[in-house]
Amino acid sequence: MDPNKVIDGKAFAAGLTQRIGDAVAEFTAAGHPQPGLAVVLVGEDPASQVYVRNKIRTTTEAGMRSIEYKLDVSTSQDELMALIEKLNQDDEVDGILVQLPLPKQIDGDAVINAIDPEKDVDGFHVINVGRLSIGLDSLIPCTPYGCIMLLEDHFGDLSGKSAVVVGRSNIVGKPMAQLLLSRNCTVTVAHSRTANLQDVCRQADIVVAAVGRPEMIDGDWIKEGAVVIDVGINRVPAPERGEGKFRLTGDVDYESAGAKASAITPVPGGVGPMTIACLLRNTMVAAARRRGVEVPSSIG
Ligand code: GUN
């Protein structure tokens, strides 16, 4: 892979985290309480445990307070709702994140919509989803916002670009489409039932892959010179590394797509670090708005 083509999300996220840390220092120096993020993990899903550990570590590194709740897999809906209510009332909690997926006895939509929208740092509450869709200020889902930051860093203005988002999830695909539209892209949301998916992708100046299928999108699907953003994080067997070993790979075949693209995000080290940096950003934004302080432009 030509190193000039690689979009270094890890480096961009490190810079953003640094600027967030500076904003936190300025905020507390002005006499405001340290921004606080509550992270709730129910059960022991291994991938969720890794994500939550990383979120907590970076929160503390940026000078924020991290409050962690690890609940048993058998936690009831009522118990979880009571915790959300307590966190809503706690003035020192600026952000609330409930890690998904939740165990099956829990109604995830009800839990997310019980979060105070001003503390909904995932941007999943219907109020924030609705505000984003009509172009009002909102807390914006972290992964798509991270992708937009990388795209704007690369292109500057995105106006008039044709963008294809592969995947229609509430967490990534749909908010990604809204954000691209808000930047004046012409947006297609493709998915598993899209006819001629390869041809649809081949039209795009920007391809955002968020399907959760390892290396599904290869170089044949990519227009010469397109920019490829790979949201996928898939664990696949890697026998070449030894018995029982795994490696992480995206939804895009990196080598063949990278040969056609003008720029591409790697996995790991592309979108993943941006998701966490944007969570910190949202926590700082929530803290600033709750205290009536202007959000520093340095954090996007
Ligand atoms: N599970 C996978 N991605 C996410 C995310 O962005 N936020 C939460 N809360 N859970 C997730």
PDB file of C-alpha atoms and ligand atoms in Angstrom:
ATOM      1  CA  MET A   1       0.000   0.000   0.000  1.00  0.00           C
ATOM      2  CA  ASP A   2       1.240   3.469  -0.935  1.00  0.00           C
ATOM      3  CA  PRO A   3       1.669   5.197   2.463  1.00  0.00           C
ATOM      4  CA  ASN A   4       0.468   8.499   0.951  1.00  0.00           C
ATOM      5  CA  LYS A   5      -2.964   6.940   0.443  1.00  0.00           C
ATOM      6  CA  VAL A   6      -3.444   5.889   4.051  1.00  0.00           C
ATOM      7  CA  ILE A   7      -5.822   8.037   6.119  1.00  0.00           C
ATOM      8  CA  ASP A   8      -4.226   7.880   9.559  1.00  0.00           C
ATOM      9  CA  GLY A   9      -7.212   7.916  11.913  1.00  0.00           C
ATOM     10  CA  LYS A  10      -5.014   7.023  14.852  1.00  0.00           C
ATOM     11  CA  ALA A  11      -2.884  10.150  14.419  1.00  0.00           C
ATOM     12  CA  PHE A  12      -5.924  12.391  13.791  1.00  0.00           C
ATOM     13  CA  ALA A  13      -7.654  10.975  16.885  1.00  0.00           C
ATOM     14  CA  ALA A  14      -4.518  11.570  18.990  1.00  0.00           C
ATOM     15  CA  GLY A  15      -4.478  15.241  17.911  1.00  0.00           C
ATOM     16  CA  LEU A  16      -8.201  15.630  18.591  1.00  0.00           C
ATOM     17  CA  THR A  17      -7.857  13.971  22.018  1.00  0.00           C
ATOM     18  CA  GLN A  18      -5.057  16.396  22.837  1.00  0.00           C
ATOM     19  CA  ARG A  19      -7.254  19.385  21.894  1.00  0.00           C
ATOM     20  CA  ILE A  20     -10.117  17.955  23.966  1.00  0.00           C
ATOM     21  CA  GLY A  21      -7.720  17.613  26.912  1.00  0.00           C
ATOM     22  CA  ASP A  22      -6.796  21.311  26.499  1.00  0.00           C
ATOM     23  CA  ALA A  23     -10.508  22.245  26.382  1.00  0.00           C
ATOM     24  CA  VAL A  24     -11.143  20.223  29.558  1.00  0.00           C
ATOM     25  CA  ALA A  25      -8.255  22.004  31.318  1.00  0.00           C
ATOM     26  CA  GLU A  26      -9.606  25.414  30.290  1.00  0.00           C
ATOM     27  CA  PHE A  27     -13.135  24.453  31.382  1.00  0.00           C
ATOM     28  CA  THR A  28     -12.066  23.316  34.850  1.00  0.00           C
ATOM     29  CA  ALA A  29      -9.687  26.298  35.231  1.00  0.00           C
ATOM     30  CA  ALA A  30     -12.766  28.514  34.720  1.00  0.00           C
ATOM     31  CA  GLY A  31     -14.264  26.891  37.831  1.00  0.00           C
ATOM     32  CA  HIS A  32     -16.542  24.310  36.218  1.00  0.00           C
ATOM     33  CA  PRO A  33     -16.612  20.725  37.491  1.00  0.00           C
ATOM     34  CA  GLN A  34     -14.535  18.122  35.676  1.00  0.00           C
ATOM     35  CA  PRO A  35     -16.639  16.712  32.782  1.00  0.00           C
ATOM     36  CA  GLY A  36     -17.888  13.261  33.778  1.00  0.00           C
ATOM     37  CA  LEU A  37     -18.802  10.283  31.593  1.00  0.00           C
ATOM     38  CA  ALA A  38     -20.782   7.332  32.996  1.00  0.00           C
ATOM     39  CA  VAL A  39     -20.288   4.096  31.076  1.00  0.00           C
ATOM     40  CA  VAL A  40     -22.721   1.255  31.714  1.00  0.00           C
ATOM     41  CA  LEU A  41     -21.859  -2.283  30.673  1.00  0.00           C
ATOM     42  CA  VAL A  42     -24.396  -5.048  31.214  1.00  0.00           C
ATOM     43  CA  GLY A  43     -23.044  -8.601  30.950  1.00  0.00           C
ATOM     44  CA  GLU A  44     -19.695  -9.881  29.761  1.00  0.00           C
ATOM     45  CA  ASP A  45     -19.673  -9.666  25.967  1.00  0.00           C
ATOM     46  CA  PRO A  46     -15.912  -9.836  25.204  1.00  0.00           C
ATOM     47  CA  ALA A  47     -15.920  -7.237  22.393  1.00  0.00           C
ATOM     48  CA  SER A  48     -17.963  -4.828  24.558  1.00  0.00           C
ATOM     49  CA  GLN A  49     -15.523  -5.308  27.445  1.00  0.00           C
ATOM     50  CA  VAL A  50     -12.619  -4.290  25.186  1.00  0.00           C
ATOM     51  CA  TYR A  51     -14.492  -1.226  23.846  1.00  0.00           C
ATOM     52  CA  VAL A  52     -15.519  -0.117  27.327  1.00  0.00           C
ATOM     53  CA  ARG A  53     -11.995  -0.524  28.716  1.00  0.00           C
ATOM     54  CA  ASN A  54     -10.616   1.643  25.880  1.00  0.00           C
ATOM     55  CA  LYS A  55     -13.318   4.271  26.360  1.00  0.00           C
ATOM     56  CA  ILE A  56     -12.599   4.505  30.089  1.00  0.00           C
ATOM     57  CA  ARG A  57      -8.826   4.736  29.591  1.00  0.00           C
ATOM     58  CA  THR A  58      -9.030   7.569  27.043  1.00  0.00           C
ATOM     59  CA  THR A  59     -11.630   9.465  29.085  1.00  0.00           C
ATOM     60  CA  THR A  60      -9.244   9.598  32.015  1.00  0.00           C
ATOM     61  CA  GLU A  61      -6.284  10.475  29.771  1.00  0.00           C
ATOM     62  CA  ALA A  62      -8.204  13.521  28.492  1.00  0.00           C
ATOM     63  CA  GLY A  63      -8.658  14.721  32.085  1.00  0.00           C
ATOM     64  CA  MET A  64     -12.307  13.758  32.441  1.00  0.00           C
ATOM     65  CA  ARG A  65     -13.947  11.773  35.189  1.00  0.00           C
ATOM     66  CA  SER A  66     -14.959   8.254  34.220  1.00  0.00           C
ATOM     67  CA  ILE A  67     -17.695   6.533  36.208  1.00  0.00           C
ATOM     68  CA  GLU A  68     -18.042   2.863  35.419  1.00  0.00           C
ATOM     69  CA  TYR A  69     -21.012   0.553  36.079  1.00  0.00           C
ATOM     70  CA  LYS A  70     -20.533  -3.144  35.400  1.00  0.00           C
ATOM     71  CA  LEU A  71     -23.861  -4.899  35.822  1.00  0.00           C
ATOM     72  CA  ASP A  72     -24.653  -8.574  35.893  1.00  0.00           C
ATOM     73  CA  VAL A  73     -26.001 -10.176  32.689  1.00  0.00           C
ATOM     74  CA  SER A  74     -29.242 -10.937  34.594  1.00  0.00           C
ATOM     75  CA  THR A  75     -29.915  -7.230  35.405  1.00  0.00           C
ATOM     76  CA  SER A  76     -33.611  -6.411  34.985  1.00  0.00           C
ATOM     77  CA  GLN A  77     -35.142  -3.647  32.930  1.00  0.00           C
ATOM     78  CA  ASP A  78     -36.328  -1.899  36.114  1.00  0.00           C
ATOM     79  CA  GLU A  79     -32.858  -2.003  37.680  1.00  0.00           C
ATOM     80  CA  LEU A  80     -31.252  -0.527  34.566  1.00  0.00           C
ATOM     81  CA  MET A  81     -33.945   2.150  34.243  1.00  0.00           C
ATOM     82  CA  ALA A  82     -33.411   3.092  37.908  1.00  0.00           C
ATOM     83  CA  LEU A  83     -29.677   3.507  37.279  1.00  0.00           C
ATOM     84  CA  ILE A  84     -30.337   5.709  34.208  1.00  0.00           C
ATOM     85  CA  GLU A  85     -32.678   7.885  36.270  1.00  0.00           C
ATOM     86  CA  LYS A  86     -30.050   8.247  38.992  1.00  0.00           C
ATOM     87  CA  LEU A  87     -27.413   9.276  36.395  1.00  0.00           C
ATOM     88  CA  ASN A  88     -29.865  11.722  34.781  1.00  0.00           C
ATOM     89  CA  GLN A  89     -30.301  13.409  38.165  1.00  0.00           C
ATOM     90  CA  ASP A  90     -26.587  13.446  39.036  1.00  0.00           C
ATOM     91  CA  ASP A  91     -25.303  16.943  38.258  1.00  0.00           C
ATOM     92  CA  GLU A  92     -21.702  15.721  37.979  1.00  0.00           C
ATOM     93  CA  VAL A  93     -22.545  13.286  35.185  1.00  0.00           C
ATOM     94  CA  ASP A  94     -22.399  15.038  31.793  1.00  0.00           C
ATOM     95  CA  GLY A  95     -22.511  11.995  29.534  1.00  0.00           C
ATOM     96  CA  ILE A  96     -24.219   8.607  29.797  1.00  0.00           C
ATOM     97  CA  LEU A  97     -23.231   5.707  27.552  1.00  0.00           C
ATOM     98  CA  VAL A  98     -24.970   2.346  27.721  1.00  0.00           C
ATOM     99  CA  GLN A  99     -22.850  -0.138  25.780  1.00  0.00           C
ATOM    100  CA  LEU A 100     -24.773  -2.116  23.150  1.00  0.00           C
ATOM    101  CA  PRO A 101     -25.798  -4.847  22.593  1.00  0.00           C
ATOM    102  CA  LEU A 102     -27.856  -5.370  25.759  1.00  0.00           C
ATOM    103  CA  PRO A 103     -29.012  -8.770  27.059  1.00  0.00           C
ATOM    104  CA  LYS A 104     -32.290  -9.964  25.549  1.00  0.00           C
ATOM    105  CA  GLN A 105     -34.493  -9.358  28.621  1.00  0.00           C
ATOM    106  CA  ILE A 106     -33.795  -5.630  28.226  1.00  0.00           C
ATOM    107  CA  ASP A 107     -35.639  -3.294  25.856  1.00  0.00           C
ATOM    108  CA  GLY A 108     -32.698  -1.316  24.453  1.00  0.00           C
ATOM    109  CA  ASP A 109     -34.837   1.394  22.834  1.00  0.00           C
ATOM    110  CA  ALA A 110     -36.616   2.090  26.111  1.00  0.00           C
ATOM    111  CA  VAL A 111     -33.282   2.363  27.938  1.00  0.00           C
ATOM    112  CA  ILE A 112     -31.706   4.695  25.372  1.00  0.00           C
ATOM    113  CA  ASN A 113     -34.780   6.910  25.277  1.00  0.00           C
ATOM    114  CA  ALA A 114     -34.776   7.140  29.083  1.00  0.00           C
ATOM    115  CA  ILE A 115     -31.386   8.912  28.947  1.00  0.00           C
ATOM    116  CA  ASP A 116     -31.574  12.704  29.304  1.00  0.00           C
ATOM    117  CA  PRO A 117     -31.044  13.820  25.657  1.00  0.00           C
ATOM    118  CA  GLU A 118     -28.543  16.454  26.881  1.00  0.00           C
ATOM    119  CA  LYS A 119     -26.402  13.636  28.324  1.00  0.00           C
ATOM    120  CA  ASP A 120     -26.884  11.240  25.384  1.00  0.00           C
ATOM    121  CA  VAL A 121     -23.258  11.238  24.197  1.00  0.00           C
ATOM    122  CA  ASP A 122     -23.961   8.368  21.778  1.00  0.00           C
ATOM    123  CA  GLY A 123     -26.560  10.512  19.992  1.00  0.00           C
ATOM    124  CA  PHE A 124     -28.982   7.567  19.871  1.00  0.00           C
ATOM    125  CA  HIS A 125     -31.967   9.160  21.665  1.00  0.00           C
ATOM    126  CA  VAL A 126     -34.891   9.871  19.312  1.00  0.00           C
ATOM    127  CA  ILE A 127     -34.624  13.583  20.157  1.00  0.00           C
ATOM    128  CA  ASN A 128     -31.008  13.697  18.970  1.00  0.00           C
ATOM    129  CA  VAL A 129     -31.767  11.503  15.940  1.00  0.00           C
ATOM    130  CA  GLY A 130     -34.630  13.838  15.011  1.00  0.00           C
ATOM    131  CA  ARG A 131     -32.606  16.995  15.616  1.00  0.00           C
ATOM    132  CA  LEU A 132     -29.790  15.691  13.388  1.00  0.00           C
ATOM    133  CA  SER A 133     -32.267  14.823  10.634  1.00  0.00           C
ATOM    134  CA  ILE A 134     -33.729  18.341  10.513  1.00  0.00           C
ATOM    135  CA  GLY A 135     -30.365  20.074  10.850  1.00  0.00           C
ATOM    136  CA  LEU A 136     -30.578  21.320  14.453  1.00  0.00           C
ATOM    137  CA  ASP A 137     -27.694  21.186  16.929  1.00  0.00           C
ATOM    138  CA  SER A 138     -27.583  17.733  18.495  1.00  0.00           C
ATOM    139  CA  LEU A 139     -25.263  15.190  20.020  1.00  0.00           C
ATOM    140  CA  ILE A 140     -24.051  13.266  16.966  1.00  0.00           C
ATOM    141  CA  PRO A 141     -23.276   9.513  16.905  1.00  0.00           C
ATOM    142  CA  CYS A 142     -19.541   9.065  17.422  1.00  0.00           C
ATOM    143  CA  THR A 143     -18.545   6.716  14.598  1.00  0.00           C
ATOM    144  CA  PRO A 144     -20.196   8.640  11.740  1.00  0.00           C
ATOM    145  CA  TYR A 145     -18.955  11.928  13.161  1.00  0.00           C
ATOM    146  CA  GLY A 146     -15.423  10.518  13.236  1.00  0.00           C
ATOM    147  CA  CYS A 147     -15.789   9.508   9.569  1.00  0.00           C
ATOM    148  CA  ILE A 148     -16.987  13.008   8.613  1.00  0.00           C
ATOM    149  CA  MET A 149     -14.023  14.581  10.414  1.00  0.00           C
ATOM    150  CA  LEU A 150     -11.611  12.381   8.443  1.00  0.00           C
ATOM    151  CA  LEU A 151     -13.403  13.153   5.164  1.00  0.00           C
ATOM    152  CA  GLU A 152     -13.436  16.906   5.787  1.00  0.00           C
ATOM    153  CA  ASP A 153      -9.778  16.795   6.779  1.00  0.00           C
ATOM    154  CA  HIS A 154      -9.034  15.055   3.479  1.00  0.00           C
ATOM    155  CA  PHE A 155     -11.285  16.982   1.068  1.00  0.00           C
ATOM    156  CA  GLY A 156     -12.065  20.239   2.822  1.00  0.00           C
ATOM    157  CA  ASP A 157     -15.523  20.904   1.385  1.00  0.00           C
ATOM    158  CA  LEU A 158     -17.591  17.785   0.580  1.00  0.00           C
ATOM    159  CA  SER A 159     -20.198  19.689  -1.487  1.00  0.00           C
ATOM    160  CA  GLY A 160     -21.371  17.909  -4.614  1.00  0.00           C
ATOM    161  CA  LYS A 161     -19.524  14.640  -3.937  1.00  0.00           C
ATOM    162  CA  SER A 162     -21.377  11.435  -4.586  1.00  0.00           C
ATOM    163  CA  ALA A 163     -21.316   9.237  -1.490  1.00  0.00           C
ATOM    164  CA  VAL A 164     -22.446   5.649  -1.054  1.00  0.00           C
ATOM    165  CA  VAL A 165     -22.980   4.355   2.481  1.00  0.00           C
ATOM    166  CA  VAL A 166     -23.104   0.573   2.570  1.00  0.00           C
ATOM    167  CA  GLY A 167     -25.133  -0.364   5.655  1.00  0.00           C
ATOM    168  CA  ARG A 168     -28.280   1.132   7.163  1.00  0.00           C
ATOM    169  CA  SER A 169     -27.845   0.670  10.905  1.00  0.00           C
ATOM    170  CA  ASN A 170     -29.116   3.241  13.385  1.00  0.00           C
ATOM    171  CA  ILE A 171     -25.606   3.473  14.882  1.00  0.00           C
ATOM    172  CA  VAL A 172     -23.649   4.128  11.682  1.00  0.00           C
ATOM    173  CA  GLY A 173     -25.399   3.931   8.279  1.00  0.00           C
ATOM    174  CA  LYS A 174     -28.385   6.206   8.849  1.00  0.00           C
ATOM    175  CA  PRO A 175     -26.611   8.999  10.796  1.00  0.00           C
ATOM    176  CA  MET A 176     -23.691   8.782   8.335  1.00  0.00           C
ATOM    177  CA  ALA A 177     -26.120   9.448   5.480  1.00  0.00           C
ATOM    178  CA  GLN A 178     -27.625  12.414   7.377  1.00  0.00           C
ATOM    179  CA  LEU A 179     -24.199  13.930   8.005  1.00  0.00           C
ATOM    180  CA  LEU A 180     -23.080  13.527   4.379  1.00  0.00           C
ATOM    181  CA  LEU A 181     -26.357  15.097   3.248  1.00  0.00           C
ATOM    182  CA  SER A 182     -25.821  18.005   5.648  1.00  0.00           C
ATOM    183  CA  ARG A 183     -22.447  18.527   3.901  1.00  0.00           C
ATOM    184  CA  ASN A 184     -24.219  18.702   0.500  1.00  0.00           C
ATOM    185  CA  CYS A 185     -23.186  15.264  -0.742  1.00  0.00           C
ATOM    186  CA  THR A 186     -25.469  13.281  -3.024  1.00  0.00           C
ATOM    187  CA  VAL A 187     -26.093  10.254  -0.839  1.00  0.00           C
ATOM    188  CA  THR A 188     -27.084   6.688  -1.589  1.00  0.00           C
ATOM    189  CA  VAL A 189     -27.721   4.288   1.292  1.00  0.00           C
ATOM    190  CA  ALA A 190     -27.071   0.768   0.052  1.00  0.00           C
ATOM    191  CA  HIS A 191     -27.639  -2.476   1.958  1.00  0.00           C
ATOM    192  CA  SER A 192     -27.896  -6.234   1.657  1.00  0.00           C
ATOM    193  CA  ARG A 193     -30.969  -6.022  -0.620  1.00  0.00           C
ATOM    194  CA  THR A 194     -29.558  -3.365  -2.952  1.00  0.00           C
ATOM    195  CA  ALA A 195     -29.631  -4.513  -6.585  1.00  0.00           C
ATOM    196  CA  ASN A 196     -26.292  -4.267  -8.394  1.00  0.00           C
ATOM    197  CA  LEU A 197     -24.496  -3.218  -5.245  1.00  0.00           C
ATOM    198  CA  GLN A 198     -21.103  -3.314  -6.963  1.00  0.00           C
ATOM    199  CA  ASP A 199     -22.276  -0.942  -9.715  1.00  0.00           C
ATOM    200  CA  VAL A 200     -23.778   1.398  -7.124  1.00  0.00           C
ATOM    201  CA  CYS A 201     -20.473   1.548  -5.229  1.00  0.00           C
ATOM    202  CA  ARG A 202     -18.520   2.074  -8.440  1.00  0.00           C
ATOM    203  CA  GLN A 203     -20.338   5.418  -9.011  1.00  0.00           C
ATOM    204  CA  ALA A 204     -19.169   6.878  -5.720  1.00  0.00           C
ATOM    205  CA  ASP A 205     -16.531   9.505  -4.976  1.00  0.00           C
ATOM    206  CA  ILE A 206     -16.829   8.422  -1.319  1.00  0.00           C
ATOM    207  CA  VAL A 207     -17.584   4.868  -0.160  1.00  0.00           C
ATOM    208  CA  VAL A 208     -18.379   4.322   3.527  1.00  0.00           C
ATOM    209  CA  ALA A 209     -18.454   0.614   4.361  1.00  0.00           C
ATOM    210  CA  ALA A 210     -20.439  -0.312   7.486  1.00  0.00           C
ATOM    211  CA  VAL A 211     -21.869  -3.762   6.890  1.00  0.00           C
ATOM    212  CA  GLY A 212     -19.995  -5.997   9.327  1.00  0.00           C
ATOM    213  CA  ARG A 213     -18.935  -8.503   6.640  1.00  0.00           C
ATOM    214  CA  PRO A 214     -15.167  -9.082   6.482  1.00  0.00           C
ATOM    215  CA  GLU A 215     -13.533  -7.791   3.279  1.00  0.00           C
ATOM    216  CA  MET A 216     -16.805  -7.809   1.338  1.00  0.00           C
ATOM    217  CA  ILE A 217     -15.949  -4.732  -0.762  1.00  0.00           C
ATOM    218  CA  ASP A 218     -12.990  -5.223  -3.056  1.00  0.00           C
ATOM    219  CA  GLY A 219     -11.122  -3.153  -5.618  1.00  0.00           C
ATOM    220  CA  ASP A 220     -13.578  -4.023  -8.434  1.00  0.00           C
ATOM    221  CA  TRP A 221     -16.265  -2.103  -6.569  1.00  0.00           C
ATOM    222  CA  ILE A 222     -14.223   1.087  -6.258  1.00  0.00           C
ATOM    223  CA  LYS A 223     -13.996   3.911  -8.803  1.00  0.00           C
ATOM    224  CA  GLU A 224     -10.462   4.992  -9.656  1.00  0.00           C
ATOM    225  CA  GLY A 225      -9.534   7.808  -7.252  1.00  0.00           C
ATOM    226  CA  ALA A 226     -12.443   7.325  -4.821  1.00  0.00           C
ATOM    227  CA  VAL A 227     -11.991   7.739  -1.066  1.00  0.00           C
ATOM    228  CA  VAL A 228     -12.825   4.674   1.024  1.00  0.00           C
ATOM    229  CA  ILE A 229     -13.818   4.811   4.693  1.00  0.00           C
ATOM    230  CA  ASP A 230     -13.924   1.385   6.315  1.00  0.00           C
ATOM    231  CA  VAL A 231     -16.024   1.247   9.494  1.00  0.00           C
ATOM    232  CA  GLY A 232     -15.885  -2.549   9.859  1.00  0.00           C
ATOM    233  CA  ILE A 233     -13.970  -4.218  12.682  1.00  0.00           C
ATOM    234  CA  ASN A 234     -14.136  -7.982  12.135  1.00  0.00           C
ATOM    235  CA  ARG A 235     -12.182 -10.662  13.955  1.00  0.00           C
ATOM    236  CA  VAL A 236     -11.232 -13.415  11.516  1.00  0.00           C
ATOM    237  CA  PRO A 237      -9.131 -16.571  12.005  1.00  0.00           C
ATOM    238  CA  ALA A 238      -5.454 -16.074  11.122  1.00  0.00           C
ATOM    239  CA  PRO A 239      -3.882 -19.554  11.046  1.00  0.00           C
ATOM    240  CA  GLU A 240      -0.716 -18.020   9.539  1.00  0.00           C
ATOM    241  CA  ARG A 241      -0.164 -16.393  12.953  1.00  0.00           C
ATOM    242  CA  GLY A 242      -0.475 -19.718  14.727  1.00  0.00           C
ATOM    243  CA  GLU A 243      -3.236 -22.062  15.781  1.00  0.00           C
ATOM    244  CA  GLY A 244      -6.327 -20.369  17.199  1.00  0.00           C
ATOM    245  CA  LYS A 245      -5.017 -16.867  16.353  1.00  0.00           C
ATOM    246  CA  PHE A 246      -7.156 -14.060  14.968  1.00  0.00           C
ATOM    247  CA  ARG A 247      -6.579 -10.805  13.131  1.00  0.00           C
ATOM    248  CA  LEU A 248      -8.736  -7.686  12.761  1.00  0.00           C
ATOM    249  CA  THR A 249      -9.969  -6.749   9.334  1.00  0.00           C
ATOM    250  CA  GLY A 250     -12.464  -4.285   7.889  1.00  0.00           C
ATOM    251  CA  ASP A 251     -15.441  -4.607   5.548  1.00  0.00           C
ATOM    252  CA  VAL A 252     -13.128  -3.646   2.669  1.00  0.00           C
ATOM    253  CA  ASP A 253     -10.410  -5.694   1.016  1.00  0.00           C
ATOM    254  CA  TYR A 254      -7.668  -3.214   1.906  1.00  0.00           C
ATOM    255  CA  GLU A 255      -5.026  -4.090  -0.697  1.00  0.00           C
ATOM    256  CA  SER A 256      -7.245  -4.314  -3.793  1.00  0.00           C
ATOM    257  CA  ALA A 257      -9.478  -1.367  -2.810  1.00  0.00           C
ATOM    258  CA  GLY A 258      -6.408   0.672  -1.852  1.00  0.00           C
ATOM    259  CA  ALA A 259      -4.909   0.066  -5.314  1.00  0.00           C
ATOM    260  CA  LYS A 260      -7.922   1.852  -6.891  1.00  0.00           C
ATOM    261  CA  ALA A 261      -8.665   4.440  -4.212  1.00  0.00           C
ATOM    262  CA  SER A 262      -6.895   7.774  -3.806  1.00  0.00           C
ATOM    263  CA  ALA A 263      -7.216   7.399  -0.018  1.00  0.00           C
ATOM    264  CA  ILE A 264      -8.363   4.672   2.363  1.00  0.00           C
ATOM    265  CA  THR A 265      -8.661   4.097   6.107  1.00  0.00           C
ATOM    266  CA  PRO A 266      -6.831   1.070   7.518  1.00  0.00           C
ATOM    267  CA  VAL A 267      -8.250  -1.407  10.053  1.00  0.00           C
ATOM    268  CA  PRO A 268      -7.125  -1.125  12.774  1.00  0.00           C
ATOM    269  CA  GLY A 269      -5.938   2.480  13.043  1.00  0.00           C
ATOM    270  CA  GLY A 270      -8.574   4.211  10.896  1.00  0.00           C
ATOM    271  CA  VAL A 271     -12.129   4.862  12.057  1.00  0.00           C
ATOM    272  CA  GLY A 272     -11.867   2.971  15.386  1.00  0.00           C
ATOM    273  CA  PRO A 273      -9.727   5.538  17.258  1.00  0.00           C
ATOM    274  CA  MET A 274     -11.939   8.337  15.886  1.00  0.00           C
ATOM    275  CA  THR A 275     -15.032   6.796  17.485  1.00  0.00           C
ATOM    276  CA  ILE A 276     -13.489   7.048  20.940  1.00  0.00           C
ATOM    277  CA  ALA A 277     -12.115  10.551  20.348  1.00  0.00           C
ATOM    278  CA  CYS A 278     -15.602  11.678  19.257  1.00  0.00           C
ATOM    279  CA  LEU A 279     -17.103  10.193  22.419  1.00  0.00           C
ATOM    280  CA  LEU A 280     -14.759  12.412  24.433  1.00  0.00           C
ATOM    281  CA  ARG A 281     -15.661  15.319  22.200  1.00  0.00           C
ATOM    282  CA  ASN A 282     -19.376  14.729  22.800  1.00  0.00           C
ATOM    283  CA  THR A 283     -18.796  14.520  26.550  1.00  0.00           C
ATOM    284  CA  MET A 284     -16.966  17.866  26.484  1.00  0.00           C
ATOM    285  CA  VAL A 285     -19.739  19.346  24.293  1.00  0.00           C
ATOM    286  CA  ALA A 286     -22.438  18.051  26.679  1.00  0.00           C
ATOM    287  CA  ALA A 287     -20.584  19.462  29.704  1.00  0.00           C
ATOM    288  CA  ALA A 288     -20.124  22.857  28.024  1.00  0.00           C
ATOM    289  CA  ARG A 289     -23.782  23.095  26.934  1.00  0.00           C
ATOM    290  CA  ARG A 290     -25.063  22.024  30.357  1.00  0.00           C
ATOM    291  CA  ARG A 291     -23.027  24.818  31.978  1.00  0.00           C
ATOM    292  CA  GLY A 292     -23.930  27.401  29.323  1.00  0.00           C
ATOM    293  CA  VAL A 293     -20.357  27.639  28.042  1.00  0.00           C
ATOM    294  CA  GLU A 294     -19.498  28.006  24.357  1.00  0.00           C
ATOM    295  CA  VAL A 295     -18.032  24.818  22.825  1.00  0.00           C
ATOM    296  CA  PRO A 296     -14.427  25.492  21.720  1.00  0.00           C
ATOM    297  CA  SER A 297     -14.160  25.392  17.909  1.00  0.00           C
ATOM    298  CA  SER A 298     -10.872  23.453  18.234  1.00  0.00           C
ATOM    299  CA  ILE A 299     -12.813  20.271  19.036  1.00  0.00           C
ATOM    300  CA  GLY A 300     -15.058  20.366  15.962  1.00  0.00           C
TER     301      GLY A 300
HETATM  302  N1  GUN B   1     -21.839  -0.933  20.387  1.00  0.00           N
HETATM  303  C1  GUN B   1     -21.215  -0.838  19.183  1.00  0.00           C
HETATM  304  N2  GUN B   1     -20.987   0.453  18.862  1.00  0.00           N
HETATM  305  C2  GUN B   1     -21.488   1.182  19.873  1.00  0.00           C
HETATM  306  C3  GUN B   1     -21.539   2.591  20.120  1.00  0.00           C
HETATM  307  O1  GUN B   1     -21.111   3.430  19.324  1.00  0.00           O
HETATM  308  N3  GUN B   1     -22.119   2.960  21.291  1.00  0.00           N
HETATM  309  C4  GUN B   1     -22.627   2.059  22.170  1.00  0.00           C
HETATM  310  N4  GUN B   1     -23.191   2.516  23.274  1.00  0.00           N
HETATM  311  N5  GUN B   1     -22.592   0.765  21.978  1.00  0.00           N
HETATM  312  C5  GUN B   1     -22.011   0.328  20.835  1.00  0.00           C
END
